Amino acid sequence: MANQDLLVYRDKIDAIDEQILALLSSRAACAKAIGHIKQNQTVAMPFYRPEREKAVLERLMDMNPGPLPDKEIRRLFREVMSACLALEMPMDIAYLGPEGTYTQAAVLKQFGHSVNTVPLRTIPDVFKAVQSENAHFGIVPSENSTEGVVTHTLDMLLQSDLRICGEILLRIQHNLLSNAESLSAVKAVYAHEQALAQCRNWLNRYIPHADLRPVSSNGKAAEIAATEANAAAIAGQMASDFYGLSILAAGIEDETNNTTRFLVIGNQQLTPTGDDKTSLVVSANNHPGLLHQLLEPIARYKVNMTRLESRPARQAIWEYVFFIDLEGHEHDEKTASLLAEIKRTASFFKVLGSYPVGTVF
Ligand SMILES: C=C(O[C@@H]1C=C(C(=O)O)C=C[C@H]1O)C(=O)O
């Protein structure tokens, strides 16, 4: 006989679900109305507003009474907004593929599941897709646990007129994916070489007998593991769903605090949120003390520099270009006057974008 209390709670859940459904529908109708307003402006108004989405998520997490953890509230409302935005404008998001890579996981973290994801083969292909308006936005790795600093992305940012419209921080969890019966049956492990390096201790300890085979991406590794008997791949949860592989072991990375960063590239200028970052690239003729001269105003303004990267310049007149990330938005008063000072010393100066600071969640 069914437990009476259980039935009482199930009735309550049914009634609550009806309310949630009605509320979701009202919310979606509001988003649709906003979509019409955006569409009817004489000056084009962006449909996707990451700064607004960030505010929505943060407000709800702050208000969260429990028992659901903030992370789950974020994930659920991320999907609600994704579905609402799709009613306003179906979004095409290009990313560095193949499917099942961590870059795809970054797309879904930022945009939710209601976007059309377009995997492309190279980073320049992703830039081209956005430039030619075949995609609304593109996602590329910036500092990737599997490749370190992604120099290709920096080079493309330097050349292209696209802007950085967001950063996505993703905690990387490596899993051993396979259709083998057990760990002892695994004969070969495929992965990007950096992923193999990051799981070395675990692999030595639990499957010392397996042959380690580096391949071009963890997505590719999963694709191979799905067809080859007794093969395994190191990849994320996404790849396990996509290639139908079981997770033989989860969280096998030796360093558990492994976060990687991806960039959203697009054509959009975002408004300040109060918690933003600005990326810029500068250069000047090389002379002793150049870097100090370029950076001195940042220290004087007491602004946090979160990243500094130097790259050989393509044009011979400057030997190096410097990629700098600062806290603040280019339209914040203080940041604007700091940028004006840096611009005065630099012979080449370009703001790559101001965008909301990403969260690790
Ligand atoms: C509804 C809007 O459009 C989009 C959908 C949002 C939402 O569902 O809350 C938020 C920002 C936009 O990406 C809006 O601009 O407010």
CSV table of C-alpha atoms and ligand atoms in Angstrom, one decimal:
chain,number,residue,atom,x,y,z
A,1,MET,CA,0.0,0.0,0.0
A,2,ALA,CA,1.3,3.4,-0.9
A,3,ASN,CA,2.5,5.5,1.9
A,4,GLN,CA,-0.2,8.2,2.6
A,5,ASP,CA,2.4,11.0,3.3
A,6,LEU,CA,4.1,10.3,0.0
A,7,LEU,CA,0.9,10.7,-1.9
A,8,VAL,CA,0.1,13.9,-0.1
A,9,TYR,CA,3.5,15.3,-1.1
A,10,ARG,CA,3.1,14.1,-4.7
A,11,ASP,CA,-0.3,15.9,-4.9
A,12,LYS,CA,1.4,19.1,-3.6
A,13,ILE,CA,4.2,18.7,-6.2
A,14,ASP,CA,1.6,18.4,-9.0
A,15,ALA,CA,-0.1,21.6,-7.8
A,16,ILE,CA,3.2,23.4,-7.5
A,17,ASP,CA,4.3,22.2,-11.0
A,18,GLU,CA,1.1,23.7,-12.4
A,19,GLN,CA,2.0,27.0,-10.8
A,20,ILE,CA,5.5,26.8,-12.1
A,21,LEU,CA,4.2,26.1,-15.6
A,22,ALA,CA,1.9,29.0,-15.5
A,23,LEU,CA,4.6,31.3,-14.3
A,24,LEU,CA,7.1,30.1,-16.8
A,25,SER,CA,4.6,30.8,-19.6
A,26,SER,CA,4.0,34.3,-18.3
A,27,ARG,CA,7.7,34.9,-18.1
A,28,ALA,CA,8.1,33.6,-21.7
A,29,ALA,CA,5.3,36.0,-22.8
A,30,CYS,CA,7.2,38.9,-21.3
A,31,ALA,CA,10.4,37.9,-23.1
A,32,LYS,CA,8.5,37.7,-26.3
A,33,ALA,CA,7.1,41.2,-25.7
A,34,ILE,CA,10.7,42.4,-25.0
A,35,GLY,CA,11.7,40.7,-28.3
A,36,HIS,CA,9.1,42.7,-30.2
A,37,ILE,CA,10.2,46.0,-28.6
A,38,LYS,CA,13.8,45.2,-29.5
A,39,GLN,CA,12.8,44.3,-33.1
A,40,ASN,CA,10.9,47.6,-33.6
A,41,GLN,CA,13.7,50.0,-32.7
A,42,THR,CA,15.1,52.2,-35.4
A,43,VAL,CA,18.6,51.6,-34.1
A,44,ALA,CA,19.4,47.9,-33.8
A,45,MET,CA,19.0,46.7,-30.3
A,46,PRO,CA,20.8,43.4,-29.2
A,47,PHE,CA,18.6,40.5,-28.3
A,48,TYR,CA,21.2,38.7,-26.2
A,49,ARG,CA,22.1,40.8,-23.1
A,50,PRO,CA,24.7,38.9,-21.0
A,51,GLU,CA,25.0,41.8,-18.6
A,52,ARG,CA,21.2,41.6,-17.8
A,53,GLU,CA,21.4,37.8,-17.6
A,54,LYS,CA,24.2,38.0,-15.1
A,55,ALA,CA,22.2,40.4,-13.0
A,56,VAL,CA,19.1,38.1,-13.1
A,57,LEU,CA,21.2,35.0,-12.0
A,58,GLU,CA,23.0,36.9,-9.2
A,59,ARG,CA,19.8,38.4,-7.8
A,60,LEU,CA,18.2,35.0,-7.7
A,61,MET,CA,21.2,33.3,-6.1
A,62,ASP,CA,21.3,36.0,-3.5
A,63,MET,CA,17.6,35.5,-2.7
A,64,ASN,CA,17.9,31.7,-2.7
A,65,PRO,CA,16.2,30.4,0.4
A,66,GLY,CA,17.4,26.8,-0.1
A,67,PRO,CA,17.4,23.8,0.0
A,68,LEU,CA,18.5,23.9,-3.6
A,69,PRO,CA,22.2,25.0,-3.8
A,70,ASP,CA,23.0,28.3,-5.6
A,71,LYS,CA,24.7,26.3,-8.3
A,72,GLU,CA,21.4,24.5,-9.2
A,73,ILE,CA,19.4,27.7,-9.1
A,74,ARG,CA,21.9,29.2,-11.5
A,75,ARG,CA,21.7,26.1,-13.8
A,76,LEU,CA,17.9,26.0,-13.8
A,77,PHE,CA,17.4,29.8,-14.5
A,78,ARG,CA,20.2,29.6,-17.1
A,79,GLU,CA,18.0,27.2,-19.0
A,80,VAL,CA,14.8,29.3,-18.4
A,81,MET,CA,16.5,32.4,-19.9
A,82,SER,CA,18.0,30.3,-22.7
A,83,ALA,CA,14.5,29.2,-23.7
A,84,CYS,CA,13.1,32.8,-23.3
A,85,LEU,CA,15.9,34.2,-25.5
A,86,ALA,CA,15.2,31.6,-28.2
A,87,LEU,CA,11.6,32.9,-28.4
A,88,GLU,CA,13.0,36.4,-29.1
A,89,MET,CA,15.7,35.3,-31.5
A,90,PRO,CA,17.0,31.8,-32.2
A,91,MET,CA,20.8,32.1,-31.6
A,92,ASP,CA,23.5,30.4,-33.6
A,93,ILE,CA,26.7,29.9,-31.6
A,94,ALA,CA,29.9,28.8,-33.4
A,95,TYR,CA,32.6,27.2,-31.4
A,96,LEU,CA,35.8,25.3,-31.7
A,97,GLY,CA,34.7,21.7,-32.1
A,98,PRO,CA,34.5,18.8,-32.4
A,99,GLU,CA,31.4,18.0,-30.3
A,100,GLY,CA,32.1,16.7,-26.9
A,101,THR,CA,35.0,19.1,-26.1
A,102,TYR,CA,35.2,21.4,-23.1
A,103,THR,CA,34.6,24.3,-25.5
A,104,GLN,CA,31.1,22.9,-26.2
A,105,ALA,CA,30.5,22.6,-22.4
A,106,ALA,CA,31.5,26.3,-22.2
A,107,VAL,CA,28.9,27.3,-24.8
A,108,LEU,CA,26.1,25.5,-22.9
A,109,LYS,CA,27.3,27.0,-19.6
A,110,GLN,CA,27.0,30.5,-21.1
A,111,PHE,CA,24.0,30.2,-23.4
A,112,GLY,CA,22.0,27.2,-22.1
A,113,HIS,CA,20.6,24.4,-24.3
A,114,SER,CA,18.2,26.4,-26.4
A,115,VAL,CA,20.8,27.7,-28.8
A,116,ASN,CA,21.9,26.2,-32.1
A,117,THR,CA,25.5,25.1,-31.6
A,118,VAL,CA,27.8,25.1,-34.6
A,119,PRO,CA,31.1,23.1,-34.1
A,120,LEU,CA,33.9,24.4,-36.4
A,121,ARG,CA,37.3,23.0,-37.1
A,122,THR,CA,39.6,25.9,-36.3
A,123,ILE,CA,39.7,29.2,-34.3
A,124,PRO,CA,40.0,31.3,-37.4
A,125,ASP,CA,36.8,29.5,-38.7
A,126,VAL,CA,35.0,30.6,-35.6
A,127,PHE,CA,36.0,34.2,-36.1
A,128,LYS,CA,35.0,34.0,-39.8
A,129,ALA,CA,31.6,32.6,-39.0
A,130,VAL,CA,30.8,35.6,-36.6
A,131,GLN,CA,32.4,38.1,-39.0
A,132,SER,CA,30.3,36.9,-41.9
A,133,GLU,CA,27.2,36.8,-39.7
A,134,ASN,CA,26.8,33.1,-40.1
A,135,ALA,CA,26.7,32.9,-36.3
A,136,HIS,CA,25.6,35.5,-33.7
A,137,PHE,CA,28.6,34.7,-31.4
A,138,GLY,CA,31.6,32.5,-31.3
A,139,ILE,CA,33.3,30.7,-28.4
A,140,VAL,CA,37.0,30.1,-28.4
A,141,PRO,CA,39.4,28.9,-25.7
A,142,SER,CA,41.7,31.6,-24.2
A,143,GLU,CA,43.6,29.9,-21.5
A,144,ASN,CA,43.0,26.2,-21.8
A,145,SER,CA,44.1,23.5,-19.5
A,146,THR,CA,44.7,21.3,-22.5
A,147,GLU,CA,46.7,23.9,-24.5
A,148,GLY,CA,47.9,26.6,-22.1
A,149,VAL,CA,47.6,30.1,-23.5
A,150,VAL,CA,45.8,29.7,-26.8
A,151,THR,CA,48.0,31.9,-29.0
A,152,HIS,CA,45.8,31.5,-32.0
A,153,THR,CA,43.0,33.2,-30.2
A,154,LEU,CA,45.3,36.2,-29.3
A,155,ASP,CA,46.5,36.5,-32.9
A,156,MET,CA,42.9,36.4,-34.2
A,157,LEU,CA,41.8,39.1,-31.7
A,158,LEU,CA,44.6,41.3,-32.9
A,159,GLN,CA,43.6,41.0,-36.5
A,160,SER,CA,39.9,41.0,-36.3
A,161,ASP,CA,37.3,43.7,-35.6
A,162,LEU,CA,35.2,41.5,-33.4
A,163,ARG,CA,35.0,42.2,-29.7
A,164,ILE,CA,35.2,40.1,-26.6
A,165,CYS,CA,31.6,40.0,-25.3
A,166,GLY,CA,32.2,37.7,-22.3
A,167,GLU,CA,34.4,35.2,-20.6
A,168,ILE,CA,33.4,31.8,-19.5
A,169,LEU,CA,35.2,30.0,-16.6
A,170,LEU,CA,34.8,26.3,-16.5
A,171,ARG,CA,36.0,23.9,-13.9
A,172,ILE,CA,37.5,21.1,-15.8
A,173,GLN,CA,36.8,17.6,-14.5
A,174,HIS,CA,38.5,14.8,-16.4
A,175,ASN,CA,36.7,11.5,-16.6
A,176,LEU,CA,37.8,8.1,-17.9
A,177,LEU,CA,35.1,7.2,-20.6
A,178,SER,CA,34.9,3.8,-22.0
A,179,ASN,CA,32.6,0.9,-23.0
A,180,ALA,CA,35.1,-1.6,-21.5
A,181,GLU,CA,33.8,-3.8,-18.7
A,182,SER,CA,36.2,-2.6,-16.1
A,183,LEU,CA,39.4,-0.6,-15.5
A,184,SER,CA,41.4,-3.8,-15.9
A,185,ALA,CA,40.0,-4.4,-19.4
A,186,VAL,CA,41.1,-1.0,-20.7
A,187,LYS,CA,44.1,-1.5,-23.0
A,188,ALA,CA,44.5,2.0,-24.5
A,189,VAL,CA,43.7,5.5,-23.3
A,190,TYR,CA,43.3,8.3,-25.9
A,191,ALA,CA,43.4,12.0,-24.9
A,192,HIS,CA,44.9,15.3,-25.7
A,193,GLU,CA,48.5,15.1,-24.4
A,194,GLN,CA,47.9,17.8,-21.8
A,195,ALA,CA,45.0,15.8,-20.4
A,196,LEU,CA,47.2,12.7,-20.2
A,197,ALA,CA,49.8,14.8,-18.4
A,198,GLN,CA,47.1,16.1,-16.0
A,199,CYS,CA,46.0,12.6,-15.0
A,200,ARG,CA,49.4,11.0,-14.9
A,201,ASN,CA,49.4,9.9,-11.3
A,202,TRP,CA,45.9,8.5,-11.5
A,203,LEU,CA,46.7,6.6,-14.7
A,204,ASN,CA,49.9,5.1,-13.2
A,205,ARG,CA,48.1,4.1,-10.1
A,206,TYR,CA,44.9,2.5,-11.5
A,207,ILE,CA,45.7,1.5,-15.1
A,208,PRO,CA,49.5,1.1,-15.3
A,209,HIS,CA,49.0,-1.6,-18.0
A,210,ALA,CA,47.2,0.8,-20.5
A,211,ASP,CA,48.9,2.3,-23.5
A,212,LEU,CA,48.6,6.1,-23.5
A,213,ARG,CA,47.9,7.6,-26.9
A,214,PRO,CA,47.8,11.4,-27.5
A,215,VAL,CA,45.3,12.7,-30.0
A,216,SER,CA,44.3,16.2,-31.2
A,217,SER,CA,41.4,16.8,-28.8
A,218,ASN,CA,39.5,15.1,-26.0
A,219,GLY,CA,36.4,15.1,-28.3
A,220,LYS,CA,38.4,13.2,-30.9
A,221,ALA,CA,39.6,10.8,-28.1
A,222,ALA,CA,36.0,10.1,-27.2
A,223,GLU,CA,35.1,9.5,-30.8
A,224,ILE,CA,37.8,6.8,-31.0
A,225,ALA,CA,36.9,5.2,-27.7
A,226,ALA,CA,33.3,4.8,-28.9
A,227,THR,CA,34.3,2.6,-31.7
A,228,GLU,CA,37.5,0.7,-30.6
A,229,ALA,CA,37.2,-2.3,-28.2
A,230,ASN,CA,38.7,-1.8,-24.8
A,231,ALA,CA,39.8,1.7,-25.5
A,232,ALA,CA,39.1,4.6,-23.2
A,233,ALA,CA,39.2,8.4,-23.5
A,234,ILE,CA,39.8,11.2,-21.1
A,235,ALA,CA,37.1,13.8,-21.5
A,236,GLY,CA,34.3,15.7,-19.9
A,237,GLN,CA,30.8,14.6,-19.0
A,238,MET,CA,29.5,16.1,-22.3
A,239,ALA,CA,31.5,13.7,-24.4
A,240,SER,CA,30.1,10.8,-22.4
A,241,ASP,CA,26.6,11.8,-23.3
A,242,PHE,CA,27.4,12.6,-26.9
A,243,TYR,CA,29.3,9.5,-27.7
A,244,GLY,CA,27.3,7.1,-25.5
A,245,LEU,CA,30.3,6.2,-23.4
A,246,SER,CA,30.2,5.1,-19.7
A,247,ILE,CA,32.1,7.0,-17.1
A,248,LEU,CA,34.4,4.3,-15.7
A,249,ALA,CA,36.0,6.8,-13.3
A,250,ALA,CA,35.1,10.5,-12.6
A,251,GLY,CA,37.4,13.3,-11.5
A,252,ILE,CA,40.7,11.6,-12.4
A,253,GLU,CA,42.7,14.8,-12.7
A,254,ASP,CA,45.7,15.0,-10.3
A,255,GLU,CA,45.1,18.7,-9.7
A,256,THR,CA,41.4,19.2,-8.7
A,257,ASN,CA,41.3,23.0,-9.0
A,258,ASN,CA,41.6,23.1,-12.7
A,259,THR,CA,39.7,26.0,-14.3
A,260,THR,CA,39.9,27.1,-17.9
A,261,ARG,CA,38.8,30.3,-19.6
A,262,PHE,CA,36.9,30.7,-22.9
A,263,LEU,CA,36.0,34.0,-24.6
A,264,VAL,CA,32.7,35.0,-26.2
A,265,ILE,CA,33.4,36.9,-29.4
A,266,GLY,CA,30.8,39.0,-31.2
A,267,ASN,CA,29.9,42.4,-32.5
A,268,GLN,CA,28.2,43.7,-29.5
A,269,GLN,CA,29.1,46.6,-27.1
A,270,LEU,CA,28.0,45.8,-23.6
A,271,THR,CA,26.9,48.2,-20.9
A,272,PRO,CA,28.7,48.3,-17.5
A,273,THR,CA,27.5,45.9,-14.8
A,274,GLY,CA,29.7,47.2,-11.9
A,275,ASP,CA,31.8,44.0,-12.1
A,276,ASP,CA,33.5,44.0,-15.5
A,277,LYS,CA,36.8,43.4,-17.2
A,278,THR,CA,38.4,45.2,-20.1
A,279,SER,CA,40.8,43.5,-22.5
A,280,LEU,CA,43.2,45.6,-24.6
A,281,VAL,CA,46.2,45.2,-26.8
A,282,VAL,CA,49.0,47.7,-26.9
A,283,SER,CA,52.3,48.1,-28.5
A,284,ALA,CA,55.0,50.8,-29.0
A,285,ASN,CA,58.5,51.0,-30.5
A,286,ASN,CA,60.8,48.8,-28.4
A,287,HIS,CA,63.1,50.7,-26.0
A,288,PRO,CA,64.4,50.0,-22.5
A,289,GLY,CA,61.6,50.5,-19.9
A,290,LEU,CA,58.8,50.2,-22.5
A,291,LEU,CA,56.7,47.7,-20.6
A,292,HIS,CA,57.1,49.7,-17.4
A,293,GLN,CA,56.0,52.9,-19.2
A,294,LEU,CA,52.9,51.2,-20.6
A,295,LEU,CA,51.9,49.7,-17.3
A,296,GLU,CA,52.8,52.5,-14.9
A,297,PRO,CA,49.4,54.3,-15.2
A,298,ILE,CA,47.7,51.0,-14.2
A,299,ALA,CA,49.6,51.0,-10.9
A,300,ARG,CA,49.0,54.7,-10.4
A,301,TYR,CA,45.2,54.3,-10.9
A,302,LYS,CA,45.4,51.3,-8.5
A,303,VAL,CA,43.5,49.1,-11.0
A,304,ASN,CA,43.9,45.4,-10.9
A,305,MET,CA,45.6,43.8,-13.9
A,306,THR,CA,44.3,40.2,-14.2
A,307,ARG,CA,46.4,39.2,-17.1
A,308,LEU,CA,49.4,40.2,-19.1
A,309,GLU,CA,50.5,38.3,-22.2
A,310,SER,CA,53.2,39.3,-24.8
A,311,ARG,CA,53.2,38.1,-28.4
A,312,PRO,CA,55.6,38.8,-31.2
A,313,ALA,CA,54.1,41.4,-33.4
A,314,ARG,CA,53.4,40.5,-37.0
A,315,GLN,CA,54.4,44.0,-38.3
A,316,ALA,CA,58.2,44.4,-37.9
A,317,ILE,CA,58.0,48.0,-36.5
A,318,TRP,CA,56.9,46.7,-33.1
A,319,GLU,CA,58.6,43.7,-31.7
A,320,TYR,CA,56.0,42.8,-29.2
A,321,VAL,CA,52.3,43.4,-28.6
A,322,PHE,CA,51.0,43.2,-25.1
A,323,PHE,CA,47.6,41.8,-24.2
A,324,ILE,CA,46.3,43.3,-21.0
A,325,ASP,CA,43.2,42.5,-19.0
A,326,LEU,CA,42.1,45.0,-16.4
A,327,GLU,CA,39.3,45.2,-13.9
A,328,GLY,CA,36.6,47.8,-14.9
A,329,HIS,CA,34.6,48.7,-17.9
A,330,GLU,CA,35.8,51.1,-20.7
A,331,HIS,CA,32.8,53.3,-20.0
A,332,ASP,CA,33.5,53.6,-16.2
A,333,GLU,CA,34.9,57.0,-15.6
A,334,LYS,CA,38.1,55.8,-13.9
A,335,THR,CA,38.8,53.1,-16.4
A,336,ALA,CA,38.1,55.5,-19.3
A,337,SER,CA,40.8,58.0,-18.1
A,338,LEU,CA,43.2,55.2,-17.4
A,339,LEU,CA,42.8,53.9,-20.9
A,340,ALA,CA,43.2,57.4,-22.3
A,341,GLU,CA,46.6,57.6,-20.6
A,342,ILE,CA,47.8,54.2,-21.8
A,343,LYS,CA,46.7,55.2,-25.3
A,344,ARG,CA,48.9,58.3,-25.2
A,345,THR,CA,52.1,56.3,-24.6
A,346,ALA,CA,51.2,53.5,-27.0
A,347,SER,CA,51.7,53.7,-30.7
A,348,PHE,CA,49.2,50.9,-31.2
A,349,PHE,CA,46.2,50.7,-28.9
A,350,LYS,CA,43.0,48.7,-29.2
A,351,VAL,CA,40.2,47.8,-26.8
A,352,LEU,CA,39.2,44.2,-27.4
A,353,GLY,CA,36.1,44.5,-25.3
A,354,SER,CA,34.5,45.2,-21.9
A,355,TYR,CA,32.4,42.4,-20.5
A,356,PRO,CA,31.0,41.0,-17.2
A,357,VAL,CA,33.5,39.0,-15.1
A,358,GLY,CA,32.9,35.3,-15.4
A,359,THR,CA,32.0,33.1,-12.5
A,360,VAL,CA,33.4,29.6,-11.8
A,361,PHE,CA,30.1,28.1,-10.9
B,1,LIG,C1,14.3,39.2,-21.8
B,1,LIG,C2,15.4,39.8,-22.3
B,1,LIG,O1,16.1,39.2,-23.4
B,1,LIG,C3,17.0,38.1,-23.1
B,1,LIG,C4,16.5,37.2,-22.2
B,1,LIG,C5,16.6,37.4,-20.8
B,1,LIG,C6,15.8,36.7,-19.8
B,1,LIG,O2,15.2,35.7,-20.2
B,1,LIG,O3,15.7,37.1,-18.7
B,1,LIG,C7,17.6,38.3,-20.4
B,1,LIG,C8,18.4,39.0,-21.3
B,1,LIG,C9,18.3,38.8,-22.7
B,1,LIG,O4,19.4,37.9,-23.1
B,1,LIG,C10,15.9,41.1,-21.8
B,1,LIG,O5,16.6,41.7,-22.5
B,1,LIG,O6,15.5,41.5,-20.7
